[in-house]
Coordinates of N, CA and C in Angstrom, one line a residue:
M1043 N -29.8 33.7 13.1 CA -30.7 32.9 13.9 C -30.8 33.6 15.3
E1044 N -32.0 33.8 15.8 CA -32.2 34.4 17.0 C -32.1 33.3 18.2
H1045 N -31.3 33.7 19.2 CA -31.1 32.8 20.3 C -32.2 33.0 21.3
S1046 N -32.8 32.0 21.8 CA -33.9 32.1 22.7 C -33.6 31.3 24.0
T1047 N -33.8 31.9 25.2 CA -33.5 31.2 26.4 C -34.6 30.1 26.6
S1048 N -35.7 30.3 26.0 CA -36.8 29.2 26.2 C -36.3 27.9 25.7
L1049 N -35.5 27.9 24.6 CA -35.0 26.7 24.1 C -34.1 26.0 25.1
D1050 N -33.3 26.8 25.8 CA -32.4 26.3 26.8 C -33.2 25.7 28.0
E1051 N -34.2 26.4 28.4 CA -35.0 26.0 29.5 C -35.8 24.7 29.3
A1052 N -36.0 24.5 28.0 CA -36.7 23.2 27.6 C -35.8 22.0 27.6
R1053 N -34.5 22.3 27.7 CA -33.6 21.1 27.7 C -33.7 20.2 28.8
D1054 N -33.4 19.0 28.6 CA -33.5 17.9 29.6 C -32.5 18.2 30.7
P1055 N -33.0 18.2 32.0 CA -32.1 18.5 33.1 C -30.9 17.5 33.1
L1056 N -31.1 16.3 32.7 CA -30.0 15.3 32.7 C -28.9 15.7 31.7
L1057 N -29.3 16.3 30.6 CA -28.3 16.8 29.6 C -27.5 18.0 30.3
I1058 N -28.2 18.8 31.0 CA -27.6 19.9 31.7 C -26.6 19.4 32.7
A1059 N -27.0 18.3 33.5 CA -26.2 17.7 34.5 C -24.9 17.2 33.9
E1060 N -25.1 16.5 32.7 CA -23.9 15.9 32.0 C -22.9 17.0 31.6
G1061 N -23.5 18.2 31.1 CA -22.6 19.3 30.7 C -21.9 19.9 31.9
W1062 N -22.6 20.0 33.0 CA -22.0 20.5 34.3 C -20.9 19.6 34.7
K1063 N -21.1 18.3 34.7 CA -20.0 17.3 35.1 C -18.8 17.5 34.2
Q1064 N -19.0 17.7 32.9 CA -17.9 17.8 32.0 C -17.1 19.1 32.3
E1065 N -17.8 20.1 32.8 CA -17.2 21.4 33.2 C -16.4 21.2 34.5
G1066 N -16.5 20.1 35.1 CA -15.8 19.8 36.4 C -16.6 20.2 37.6
R1067 N -17.9 20.5 37.5 CA -18.7 20.8 38.6 C -19.2 19.5 39.4
D1068 N -19.4 19.7 40.7 CA -20.0 18.6 41.5 C -21.5 18.8 41.3
V1069 N -22.2 17.7 41.0 CA -23.6 17.8 40.6 C -24.4 16.8 41.4
A1070 N -25.6 17.2 41.8 CA -26.6 16.3 42.5 C -27.8 16.3 41.6
I1071 N -28.5 15.1 41.6 CA -29.8 15.0 40.9 C -30.9 14.6 41.9
A1072 N -32.0 15.4 41.8 CA -33.2 15.1 42.6 C -34.2 14.6 41.6
T1073 N -34.8 13.4 42.0 CA -35.8 12.8 41.1 C -37.1 12.6 41.9
V1074 N -38.2 12.9 41.3 CA -39.5 12.6 42.0 C -39.7 11.1 41.8
V1075 N -39.8 10.4 42.9 CA -39.9 8.9 42.8 C -41.3 8.4 43.1
E1076 N -42.1 9.3 43.8 CA -43.5 8.9 44.1 C -44.3 10.1 44.3
T1077 N -45.6 10.1 43.9 CA -46.5 11.2 44.2 C -47.8 10.6 44.7
W1078 N -48.5 11.4 45.5 CA -49.9 11.1 45.9 C -50.7 12.4 45.8
G1079 N -51.9 12.2 45.4 CA -52.8 13.4 45.3 C -52.4 14.3 44.2
S1080 N -52.7 15.6 44.4 CA -52.4 16.5 43.3 C -51.0 17.1 43.3
A1081 N -50.1 16.2 43.1 CA -48.7 16.6 43.0 C -48.4 17.4 41.8
P1082 N -47.7 18.5 41.9 CA -47.5 19.4 40.8 C -46.6 18.9 39.6
R1083 N -45.7 17.9 39.9 CA -44.9 17.3 38.8 C -45.0 15.8 38.9
P1084 N -44.9 15.1 37.8 CA -45.1 13.7 37.8 C -43.8 13.0 38.3
A1085 N -43.9 11.7 38.7 CA -42.8 10.9 39.0 C -41.8 10.9 37.8
G1086 N -40.5 10.9 38.1 CA -39.6 10.9 37.0 C -39.1 12.3 36.7
S1087 N -39.7 13.3 37.2 CA -39.2 14.7 37.0 C -37.9 14.9 37.7
H1088 N -37.0 15.7 37.1 CA -35.7 15.9 37.7 C -35.4 17.4 37.9
L1089 N -34.5 17.6 39.0 CA -33.9 18.9 39.3 C -32.5 18.6 39.4
V1090 N -31.6 19.3 38.7 CA -30.2 19.1 38.9 C -29.6 20.3 39.6
I1091 N -28.6 20.1 40.5 CA -28.1 21.1 41.4 C -26.6 21.0 41.4
D1092 N -25.9 22.2 41.3 CA -24.4 22.1 41.5 C -24.0 22.6 42.8
A1093 N -22.7 22.5 43.2 CA -22.3 22.9 44.5 C -22.4 24.3 44.8
E1094 N -22.6 25.2 43.8 CA -22.8 26.6 44.0 C -24.3 26.9 44.3
G1095 N -25.1 25.9 44.2 CA -26.6 26.2 44.4 C -27.3 26.6 43.1
N1096 N -26.6 26.5 41.9 CA -27.3 26.7 40.6 C -28.2 25.4 40.4
F1097 N -29.4 25.6 39.8 CA -30.2 24.5 39.6 C -31.0 24.6 38.3
H1098 N -31.4 23.5 37.7 CA -32.2 23.5 36.5 C -33.2 22.3 36.5
G1099 N -34.4 22.6 36.0 CA -35.4 21.6 36.1 C -36.4 21.9 37.2
S1100 N -37.2 20.9 37.5 CA -38.3 21.1 38.5 C -38.8 19.8 39.1
V1101 N -38.9 19.7 40.4 CA -39.6 18.6 41.0 C -40.9 18.9 41.6
S1102 N -41.3 20.2 41.6 CA -42.6 20.6 42.2 C -43.2 21.8 41.6
G1103 N -42.7 22.3 40.4 CA -43.3 23.5 39.9 C -42.9 24.7 40.7
G1104 N -41.9 24.6 41.5 CA -41.4 25.7 42.3 C -41.7 25.7 43.8
C1105 N -42.6 24.8 44.3 CA -43.0 24.9 45.7 C -41.9 24.3 46.6
V1106 N -41.2 23.3 46.3 CA -40.2 22.8 47.3 C -38.8 22.9 46.7
E1107 N -38.6 23.5 45.6 CA -37.2 23.6 45.0 C -36.2 24.1 46.0
G1108 N -36.5 25.1 46.7 CA -35.6 25.7 47.7 C -35.1 24.7 48.7
A1109 N -36.0 24.0 49.3 CA -35.7 22.9 50.3 C -34.9 21.8 49.7
V1110 N -35.2 21.4 48.4 CA -34.5 20.4 47.7 C -33.1 20.8 47.4
V1111 N -32.9 22.0 47.0 CA -31.6 22.5 46.7 C -30.7 22.5 48.0
T1112 N -31.3 23.0 49.1 CA -30.5 22.9 50.4 C -30.1 21.5 50.7
E1113 N -31.0 20.6 50.6 CA -30.7 19.2 50.9 C -29.6 18.6 49.9
A1114 N -29.7 19.0 48.7 CA -28.8 18.6 47.6 C -27.4 19.0 48.0
L1115 N -27.3 20.3 48.5 CA -25.9 20.8 48.9 C -25.3 19.9 50.0
D1116 N -26.2 19.5 50.9 CA -25.7 18.5 52.0 C -25.3 17.2 51.4
V1117 N -26.1 16.7 50.4 CA -25.7 15.4 49.7 C -24.4 15.6 49.0
L1118 N -24.2 16.7 48.3 CA -22.9 16.9 47.6 C -21.7 16.9 48.6
E1119 N -21.9 17.5 49.7 CA -20.9 17.6 50.7 C -20.6 16.2 51.4
S1120 N -21.7 15.5 51.7 CA -21.5 14.2 52.5 C -21.3 13.0 51.5
G1121 N -21.8 13.1 50.3 CA -21.8 12.0 49.4 C -22.9 11.0 49.6
K1122 N -23.7 11.2 50.7 CA -24.7 10.3 51.0 C -26.1 10.7 50.4
A1123 N -26.7 9.8 49.6 CA -28.0 10.1 49.0 C -29.1 10.1 50.1
R1124 N -30.2 10.8 49.8 CA -31.3 10.8 50.8 C -32.6 10.9 50.1
M1125 N -33.6 10.4 50.8 CA -35.0 10.4 50.4 C -35.7 11.5 51.1
L1126 N -36.3 12.4 50.4 CA -37.1 13.5 51.0 C -38.6 13.3 50.8
E1127 N -39.4 13.7 51.7 CA -40.8 13.7 51.5 C -41.4 15.0 51.9
F1128 N -42.3 15.5 51.0 CA -43.0 16.7 51.2 C -44.5 16.5 51.1
G1129 N -45.3 17.0 52.0 CA -46.7 16.8 51.8 C -47.5 17.7 52.7
V1130 N -48.8 17.9 52.5 CA -49.6 18.8 53.3 C -49.8 18.4 54.7
A1131 N -49.5 17.1 55.0 CA -49.6 16.7 56.4 C -48.5 17.4 57.3
D1132 N -47.5 17.7 56.6 CA -46.3 18.4 57.2 C -46.6 19.9 57.4
E1133 N -46.3 20.5 58.5 CA -46.4 21.9 58.5 C -45.3 22.5 57.7
T1134 N -44.2 21.8 57.4 CA -43.2 22.3 56.5 C -43.8 22.5 55.1
A1135 N -44.8 21.7 54.7 CA -45.4 21.8 53.4 C -45.9 23.3 53.2
W1136 N -46.5 23.8 54.2 CA -47.0 25.2 54.1 C -45.9 26.2 54.0
R1137 N -44.8 25.9 54.8 CA -43.7 26.8 54.8 C -43.0 26.8 53.4
V1138 N -42.9 25.7 52.7 CA -42.3 25.6 51.4 C -43.2 25.9 50.3
G1139 N -44.5 26.0 50.6 CA -45.5 26.3 49.6 C -46.2 25.2 48.9
L1140 N -46.1 24.0 49.5 CA -46.8 22.8 48.9 C -48.2 22.7 49.5
S1141 N -49.1 23.6 49.1 CA -50.4 23.6 49.7 C -51.4 23.1 48.8
C1142 N -51.0 22.4 47.7 CA -51.9 21.9 46.7 C -52.6 20.6 47.1
G1143 N -52.3 20.0 48.2 CA -53.0 18.8 48.6 C -52.3 17.5 48.3
G1144 N -51.1 17.6 47.6 CA -50.4 16.4 47.2 C -49.3 16.1 48.1
R1145 N -48.6 15.0 47.9 CA -47.4 14.6 48.6 C -46.4 14.1 47.6
I1146 N -45.2 14.4 47.7 CA -44.2 13.9 46.8 C -43.0 13.4 47.6
R1147 N -42.4 12.3 47.0 CA -41.1 11.8 47.6 C -40.1 12.0 46.5
V1148 N -38.9 12.6 47.0 CA -37.9 13.0 46.1 C -36.6 12.4 46.5
Y1149 N -35.9 11.7 45.6 CA -34.6 11.0 45.9 C -33.5 11.9 45.4
V1150 N -32.6 12.3 46.3 CA -31.5 13.2 45.9 C -30.2 12.4 46.0
E1151 N -29.4 12.4 44.9 CA -28.1 11.7 44.9 C -27.0 12.5 44.2
R1152 N -25.8 12.2 44.6 CA -24.7 12.8 43.9 C -24.4 12.1 42.6
L1153 N -24.1 12.9 41.6 CA -23.8 12.3 40.3 C -22.3 12.0 40.2
G1154 N -22.0 10.7 39.9 CA -20.6 10.4 39.6 C -19.8 10.1 40.9

């Protein structure tokens, strides 16, 4: 049987998070909780992040992942969950690449 990485990429980020926890990693989960306009990913989309900055899944199709990973590392360190908002009204939206006209709200929490 041929092993394909696309099978792995299609796996649910929450299953990945569970596996990482079982390996003893610190894990944060970012969840899209609200979207407005032409948001690239629907509410309920997940990105999981470990303390080394490895991540799996997507909250924005790639445009704000870097910023979310950075925030998630802070959440892992502090243990305090936070709500992030990205949108074109923000000049940060252009910096992170969210120029599609939508806004997203992402909740980042430590797992376990």
